[in-house]
mmCIF file of C-alpha atoms and ligand atoms in Angstrom:
data_model
loop_
_atom_site.group_PDB
_atom_site.id
_atom_site.type_symbol
_atom_site.label_atom_id
_atom_site.label_comp_id
_atom_site.label_asym_id
_atom_site.label_seq_id
_atom_site.Cartn_x
_atom_site.Cartn_y
_atom_site.Cartn_z
ATOM 1 C CA UNK A 18 -15.145 7.154 17.012
ATOM 2 C CA UNK A 19 -17.368 7.667 13.967
ATOM 3 C CA UNK A 20 -15.279 10.654 12.997
ATOM 4 C CA UNK A 21 -12.140 8.588 13.308
ATOM 5 C CA UNK A 22 -13.521 5.871 11.031
ATOM 6 C CA UNK A 23 -14.440 8.546 8.496
ATOM 7 C CA UNK A 24 -11.020 10.115 8.534
ATOM 8 C CA UNK A 25 -9.376 6.748 8.204
ATOM 9 C CA UNK A 26 -11.423 5.713 5.176
ATOM 10 C CA UNK A 27 -10.725 9.093 3.571
ATOM 11 C CA UNK A 28 -7.002 8.554 4.067
ATOM 12 C CA UNK A 29 -7.266 5.111 2.490
ATOM 13 C CA UNK A 30 -9.174 6.455 -0.514
ATOM 14 C CA UNK A 31 -6.819 9.354 -1.193
ATOM 15 C CA UNK A 32 -4.137 7.595 -3.274
ATOM 16 C CA UNK A 33 -6.810 6.154 -5.591
ATOM 17 C CA UNK A 34 -8.421 9.553 -6.077
ATOM 18 C CA UNK A 35 -5.040 11.101 -6.883
ATOM 19 C CA UNK A 36 -4.250 8.396 -9.386
ATOM 20 C CA UNK A 37 -7.541 8.586 -11.242
ATOM 21 C CA UNK A 38 -7.281 12.376 -11.530
ATOM 22 C CA UNK A 39 -3.988 12.447 -13.469
ATOM 23 C CA UNK A 40 -4.278 9.097 -15.251
ATOM 24 C CA UNK A 41 -3.941 8.501 -18.993
ATOM 25 C CA UNK A 42 -6.925 8.494 -21.309
ATOM 26 C CA UNK A 43 -6.756 4.799 -22.181
ATOM 27 C CA UNK A 44 -7.085 1.615 -20.199
ATOM 28 C CA UNK A 45 -3.673 0.312 -19.131
ATOM 29 C CA UNK A 46 -2.507 -3.188 -19.934
ATOM 30 C CA UNK A 47 -1.024 -4.933 -16.885
ATOM 31 C CA UNK A 48 2.731 -5.350 -17.411
ATOM 32 C CA UNK A 49 2.735 -8.577 -15.335
ATOM 33 C CA UNK A 50 6.425 -8.038 -14.695
ATOM 34 C CA UNK A 51 8.304 -9.646 -11.838
ATOM 35 C CA UNK A 52 11.062 -7.827 -9.946
ATOM 36 C CA UNK A 53 12.418 -11.140 -8.662
ATOM 37 C CA UNK A 54 13.030 -12.368 -12.211
ATOM 38 C CA UNK A 55 16.718 -11.533 -12.562
ATOM 39 C CA UNK A 56 16.921 -12.695 -16.182
ATOM 40 C CA UNK A 57 14.115 -10.316 -17.093
ATOM 41 C CA UNK A 58 15.915 -7.430 -15.342
ATOM 42 C CA UNK A 59 19.138 -8.243 -17.183
ATOM 43 C CA UNK A 60 17.355 -8.427 -20.544
ATOM 44 C CA UNK A 61 15.551 -5.175 -19.695
ATOM 45 C CA UNK A 62 18.842 -3.421 -18.924
ATOM 46 C CA UNK A 63 20.363 -4.488 -22.259
ATOM 47 C CA UNK A 64 17.218 -3.496 -24.167
ATOM 48 C CA UNK A 65 17.195 -0.176 -22.348
ATOM 49 C CA UNK A 66 20.779 0.463 -23.377
ATOM 50 C CA UNK A 67 20.122 -0.477 -27.013
ATOM 51 C CA UNK A 68 16.723 1.122 -27.541
ATOM 52 C CA UNK A 69 16.342 3.976 -25.052
ATOM 53 C CA UNK A 70 19.703 5.419 -24.068
ATOM 54 C CA UNK A 71 20.125 7.192 -27.391
ATOM 55 C CA UNK A 72 17.685 9.670 -25.849
ATOM 56 C CA UNK A 73 17.031 8.894 -22.175
ATOM 57 C CA UNK A 74 19.206 8.958 -19.032
ATOM 58 C CA UNK A 75 18.815 7.298 -15.653
ATOM 59 C CA UNK A 76 20.683 10.021 -13.860
ATOM 60 C CA UNK A 77 20.037 8.697 -10.345
ATOM 61 C CA UNK A 78 21.610 5.323 -11.129
ATOM 62 C CA UNK A 79 25.236 4.286 -11.371
ATOM 63 C CA UNK A 80 26.400 1.315 -13.421
ATOM 64 C CA UNK A 81 27.919 -0.450 -10.417
ATOM 65 C CA UNK A 82 24.678 -0.248 -8.432
ATOM 66 C CA UNK A 83 22.811 -1.872 -11.325
ATOM 67 C CA UNK A 84 25.494 -4.576 -11.553
ATOM 68 C CA UNK A 85 25.248 -5.361 -7.848
ATOM 69 C CA UNK A 86 21.451 -5.479 -7.835
ATOM 70 C CA UNK A 87 20.779 -7.507 -10.956
ATOM 71 C CA UNK A 88 23.623 -9.992 -10.715
ATOM 72 C CA UNK A 89 26.375 -8.758 -13.011
ATOM 73 C CA UNK A 90 30.055 -8.090 -12.365
ATOM 74 C CA UNK A 91 31.396 -4.551 -12.836
ATOM 75 C CA UNK A 92 32.982 -5.609 -16.138
ATOM 76 C CA UNK A 93 29.734 -7.144 -17.362
ATOM 77 C CA UNK A 94 27.593 -4.082 -16.714
ATOM 78 C CA UNK A 95 29.980 -1.794 -18.589
ATOM 79 C CA UNK A 96 30.252 -4.244 -21.492
ATOM 80 C CA UNK A 97 26.521 -4.891 -21.752
ATOM 81 C CA UNK A 98 25.132 -1.422 -21.098
ATOM 82 C CA UNK A 99 27.890 0.993 -22.110
ATOM 83 C CA UNK A 100 29.807 -0.858 -24.854
ATOM 84 C CA UNK A 101 32.843 -0.659 -22.572
ATOM 85 C CA UNK A 102 32.936 3.127 -22.881
ATOM 86 C CA UNK A 103 31.976 4.171 -19.346
ATOM 87 C CA UNK A 104 33.462 3.606 -15.921
ATOM 88 C CA UNK A 105 31.403 1.594 -13.403
ATOM 89 C CA UNK A 106 31.042 4.602 -11.131
ATOM 90 C CA UNK A 107 29.490 6.770 -13.848
ATOM 91 C CA UNK A 108 25.829 7.765 -13.745
ATOM 92 C CA UNK A 109 23.732 6.202 -16.487
ATOM 93 C CA UNK A 110 23.671 9.127 -18.878
ATOM 94 C CA UNK A 111 22.110 9.305 -22.333
ATOM 95 C CA UNK A 112 24.345 9.199 -25.390
ATOM 96 C CA UNK A 113 22.492 12.184 -26.839
ATOM 97 C CA UNK A 114 24.427 15.434 -26.803
ATOM 98 C CA UNK A 115 22.780 18.343 -24.979
ATOM 99 C CA UNK A 116 20.405 20.344 -27.140
ATOM 100 C CA UNK A 117 20.011 17.679 -29.851
ATOM 101 C CA UNK A 118 16.660 16.504 -28.449
ATOM 102 C CA UNK A 119 15.254 19.989 -28.722
ATOM 103 C CA UNK A 120 16.566 20.428 -32.279
ATOM 104 C CA UNK A 121 15.496 17.064 -33.641
ATOM 105 C CA UNK A 122 12.429 16.100 -31.601
ATOM 106 C CA UNK A 123 11.191 19.490 -30.449
ATOM 107 C CA UNK A 124 11.543 18.520 -26.790
ATOM 108 C CA UNK A 125 14.139 17.131 -24.373
ATOM 109 C CA UNK A 126 13.488 13.441 -23.618
ATOM 110 C CA UNK A 127 12.775 13.188 -19.872
ATOM 111 C CA UNK A 128 15.049 11.360 -17.446
ATOM 112 C CA UNK A 129 13.521 7.937 -16.743
ATOM 113 C CA UNK A 130 14.959 7.219 -13.258
ATOM 114 C CA UNK A 131 11.652 7.893 -11.563
ATOM 115 C CA UNK A 132 9.247 7.458 -14.464
ATOM 116 C CA UNK A 133 7.904 4.139 -13.149
ATOM 117 C CA UNK A 134 7.160 5.823 -9.808
ATOM 118 C CA UNK A 135 5.519 8.785 -11.523
ATOM 119 C CA UNK A 136 3.375 7.011 -14.101
ATOM 120 C CA UNK A 137 3.423 3.351 -13.079
ATOM 121 C CA UNK A 138 4.946 0.253 -14.629
ATOM 122 C CA UNK A 139 1.716 -0.659 -16.438
ATOM 123 C CA UNK A 140 1.733 2.783 -18.060
ATOM 124 C CA UNK A 141 5.253 2.333 -19.451
ATOM 125 C CA UNK A 142 4.347 -1.117 -20.751
ATOM 126 C CA UNK A 143 1.157 0.198 -22.371
ATOM 127 C CA UNK A 144 2.818 3.352 -23.726
ATOM 128 C CA UNK A 145 5.552 1.337 -25.481
ATOM 129 C CA UNK A 146 2.904 -0.876 -27.095
ATOM 130 C CA UNK A 147 0.342 1.785 -28.051
ATOM 131 C CA UNK A 148 1.898 3.189 -31.226
ATOM 132 C CA UNK A 149 -0.304 3.253 -34.334
ATOM 133 C CA UNK A 150 -0.087 4.807 -37.796
ATOM 134 C CA UNK A 151 -2.757 7.353 -38.657
ATOM 135 C CA UNK A 152 -4.411 7.812 -42.091
ATOM 136 C CA UNK A 153 -1.319 9.483 -43.519
ATOM 137 C CA UNK A 154 1.039 6.849 -42.153
ATOM 138 C CA UNK A 155 2.304 9.124 -39.370
ATOM 139 C CA UNK A 156 3.093 7.475 -36.031
ATOM 140 C CA UNK A 157 1.025 8.410 -33.034
ATOM 141 C CA UNK A 158 0.399 6.872 -29.624
ATOM 142 C CA UNK A 159 -2.937 6.103 -27.940
ATOM 143 C CA UNK A 160 -1.440 6.570 -24.456
ATOM 144 C CA UNK A 161 0.167 9.942 -25.257
ATOM 145 C CA UNK A 162 -1.463 11.460 -28.341
ATOM 146 C CA UNK A 163 0.875 13.647 -30.377
ATOM 147 C CA UNK A 164 3.993 12.408 -28.577
ATOM 148 C CA UNK A 165 7.355 13.370 -30.025
ATOM 149 C CA UNK A 166 8.927 10.041 -29.058
ATOM 150 C CA UNK A 167 9.260 7.735 -32.078
ATOM 151 C CA UNK A 168 8.044 4.122 -32.079
ATOM 152 C CA UNK A 169 11.392 2.757 -30.961
ATOM 153 C CA UNK A 170 10.289 -0.870 -30.614
ATOM 154 C CA UNK A 171 8.907 -0.997 -34.149
ATOM 155 C CA UNK A 172 11.757 -3.229 -35.332
ATOM 156 C CA UNK A 173 11.085 -5.785 -32.581
ATOM 157 C CA UNK A 174 7.338 -5.653 -33.222
ATOM 158 C CA UNK A 175 7.889 -6.292 -36.907
ATOM 159 C CA UNK A 176 10.475 -9.055 -36.692
ATOM 160 C CA UNK A 177 9.682 -10.923 -33.482
ATOM 161 C CA UNK A 178 6.623 -12.950 -32.441
ATOM 162 C CA UNK A 179 3.947 -11.065 -30.538
ATOM 163 C CA UNK A 180 4.987 -12.917 -27.341
ATOM 164 C CA UNK A 181 8.616 -11.846 -27.750
ATOM 165 C CA UNK A 182 7.549 -8.284 -28.481
ATOM 166 C CA UNK A 183 5.371 -8.233 -25.346
ATOM 167 C CA UNK A 184 8.211 -9.790 -23.354
ATOM 168 C CA UNK A 185 10.655 -7.102 -24.534
ATOM 169 C CA UNK A 186 8.277 -4.347 -23.386
ATOM 170 C CA UNK A 187 7.715 -6.250 -20.114
ATOM 171 C CA UNK A 188 11.471 -6.618 -19.486
ATOM 172 C CA UNK A 189 12.073 -2.899 -20.099
ATOM 173 C CA UNK A 190 9.162 -1.983 -17.800
ATOM 174 C CA UNK A 191 10.482 -4.392 -15.174
ATOM 175 C CA UNK A 192 13.934 -2.822 -15.355
ATOM 176 C CA UNK A 193 12.469 0.685 -15.058
ATOM 177 C CA UNK A 194 10.385 -0.352 -12.049
ATOM 178 C CA UNK A 195 13.574 -1.639 -10.399
ATOM 179 C CA UNK A 196 15.372 1.634 -11.259
ATOM 180 C CA UNK A 197 12.496 3.643 -9.746
ATOM 181 C CA UNK A 198 13.065 1.980 -6.364
ATOM 182 C CA UNK A 199 16.236 -0.123 -6.253
ATOM 183 C CA UNK A 200 15.622 -1.229 -2.660
ATOM 184 C CA UNK A 201 12.038 -2.395 -3.251
ATOM 185 C CA UNK A 202 12.792 -6.105 -2.963
ATOM 186 C CA UNK A 203 14.753 -5.557 0.250
ATOM 187 C CA UNK A 204 11.884 -3.496 1.642
ATOM 188 C CA UNK A 205 9.387 -6.219 0.802
ATOM 189 C CA UNK A 206 11.580 -8.958 2.288
ATOM 190 C CA UNK A 207 12.159 -6.957 5.461
ATOM 191 C CA UNK A 208 8.529 -5.823 5.827
ATOM 192 C CA UNK A 209 7.012 -9.125 6.942
ATOM 193 C CA UNK A 210 9.887 -9.739 9.388
ATOM 194 C CA UNK A 211 9.201 -6.390 11.052
ATOM 195 C CA UNK A 212 5.480 -7.184 11.297
ATOM 196 C CA UNK A 213 6.252 -10.643 12.731
ATOM 197 C CA UNK A 214 8.597 -9.068 15.282
ATOM 198 C CA UNK A 215 5.932 -6.533 16.304
ATOM 199 C CA UNK A 216 3.353 -9.313 16.740
ATOM 200 C CA UNK A 217 5.702 -11.272 19.014
ATOM 201 C CA UNK A 218 6.387 -8.062 20.953
ATOM 202 C CA UNK A 219 2.645 -7.470 21.280
ATOM 203 C CA UNK A 220 2.177 -10.921 22.748
ATOM 204 C CA UNK A 221 5.052 -10.423 25.208
ATOM 205 C CA UNK A 222 3.828 -7.014 26.359
ATOM 206 C CA UNK A 223 0.328 -8.428 26.803
ATOM 207 C CA UNK A 224 1.666 -11.228 28.999
ATOM 208 C CA UNK A 225 3.716 -8.670 30.935
ATOM 209 C CA UNK A 226 0.674 -6.476 31.451
ATOM 210 C CA UNK A 227 -1.273 -9.488 32.787
ATOM 211 C CA UNK A 228 1.589 -10.203 35.173
ATOM 212 C CA UNK A 229 1.705 -6.585 36.477
ATOM 213 C CA UNK A 230 -2.011 -6.401 37.094
ATOM 214 C CA UNK A 231 -2.398 -9.898 38.582
ATOM 215 C CA UNK A 232 -2.351 -8.877 42.238
ATOM 216 C CA UNK A 233 -4.204 -5.612 41.820
ATOM 217 C CA UNK A 234 -7.943 -5.571 42.212
ATOM 218 C CA UNK A 235 -9.606 -3.785 39.290
HETATM 219 C C1 HEC B 14 14.690 9.148 -30.342
HETATM 220 C C2 HEC B 14 14.656 9.483 -28.963
HETATM 221 C C3 HEC B 14 13.949 8.560 -28.007
HETATM 222 C C4 HEC B 14 14.184 7.212 -27.789
HETATM 223 C C5 HEC B 14 15.204 6.321 -28.477
HETATM 224 C C6 HEC B 14 13.300 6.820 -26.707
HETATM 225 N N1 HEC B 14 12.556 7.880 -26.289
HETATM 226 FE FE1 HEC B 14 11.227 7.904 -24.792
HETATM 227 N N2 HEC B 14 10.835 9.841 -25.094
HETATM 228 C C7 HEC B 14 11.433 10.624 -26.065
HETATM 229 C C8 HEC B 14 10.856 11.951 -26.034
HETATM 230 C C9 HEC B 14 11.219 13.110 -26.941
HETATM 231 C C10 HEC B 14 9.895 11.947 -25.002
HETATM 232 C C11 HEC B 14 8.963 13.066 -24.591
HETATM 233 C C12 HEC B 14 7.659 12.729 -25.294
HETATM 234 C C13 HEC B 14 6.594 13.752 -25.229
HETATM 235 O O1 HEC B 14 6.523 14.483 -24.243
HETATM 236 O O2 HEC B 14 5.801 13.786 -26.184
HETATM 237 C C14 HEC B 14 9.919 10.605 -24.432
HETATM 238 C C15 HEC B 14 9.116 10.213 -23.377
HETATM 239 C C16 HEC B 14 9.147 8.962 -22.802
HETATM 240 C C17 HEC B 14 8.342 8.546 -21.675
HETATM 241 C C18 HEC B 14 7.360 9.414 -20.909
HETATM 242 C C19 HEC B 14 6.013 9.358 -21.567
HETATM 243 C C20 HEC B 14 5.019 10.250 -20.884
HETATM 244 O O3 HEC B 14 3.888 9.819 -20.691
HETATM 245 O O4 HEC B 14 5.366 11.387 -20.512
HETATM 246 C C21 HEC B 14 8.654 7.258 -21.408
HETATM 247 C C22 HEC B 14 8.063 6.367 -20.321
HETATM 248 C C23 HEC B 14 9.646 6.842 -22.357
HETATM 249 N N3 HEC B 14 9.933 7.909 -23.191
HETATM 250 C C24 HEC B 14 10.212 5.599 -22.404
HETATM 251 C C25 HEC B 14 11.120 5.204 -23.358
HETATM 252 C C26 HEC B 14 11.689 3.863 -23.406
HETATM 253 C C27 HEC B 14 11.388 2.774 -22.406
HETATM 254 C C28 HEC B 14 12.508 3.842 -24.473
HETATM 255 C C29 HEC B 14 13.278 2.661 -24.990
HETATM 256 C C30 HEC B 14 12.520 1.464 -25.268
HETATM 257 C C31 HEC B 14 12.495 5.163 -25.090
HETATM 258 N N4 HEC B 14 11.641 5.956 -24.375
HETATM 259 C C32 HEC B 14 13.246 5.532 -26.191
HETATM 260 C C33 HEC B 14 12.420 10.231 -26.937
HETATM 261 C C34 HEC B 14 12.923 8.961 -27.053
#
């Protein structure tokens, strides 16, 4: 029994150990995003199209899936995210031509479909907001020192209030969390129903067991 308790606590601790081993050097700001906030997801999708798709793809997503999940029609998603240039069944591909990233930035921008799963939503939020200018006025980032990604939200930071700037980063992070696991809300809604069903089943089987053993001496 003792051994079992040990093994169980080790299993519980494992994800935390894994996360702390590969984590970023700085403390992450909580994104405080909300996957149920459909307006935020829609704003995030538009911001993603305007500020990120010049370099990044979401190659595991199609436009029509996004439309269905965040409350747009097929026409709307193509108009708002692809300037009417793609078909709804297309994957969400970057507008950058192959090889340009390497030539201009020295590296290919990664696909962001699973980035929120890999690094966490708080990381994306923090990363977008951690740009600073060093002594020579060169941009760098506290979350990823020496990064070759430019400070793409600089314009918003400069011209909007700090709340609106934070909200823009939050909406983009929210959208990328949704993209990382499109069925997450369904899973969470279904989860408690399954648990409730199992509890009812437990009660019924317990009553049944009582009934079976009633006449047997034990
Ligand atoms: C001009 C091209 C460009 C644009 C526009 C751009 N990125 Fe990037 N991004 C890059 C490159 C290049 C990298 C790889 C950075 C590196 O490894 O140093 C990157 C990496 C990332 C990473 C991974 C960071 C890590 O820790 O590995 C995230 C997350 C990210 N970008 C999010 C975004 C978001 C969100 C936007 C839009 C708001 C955006 N990017 C816009 C070029 C771009």
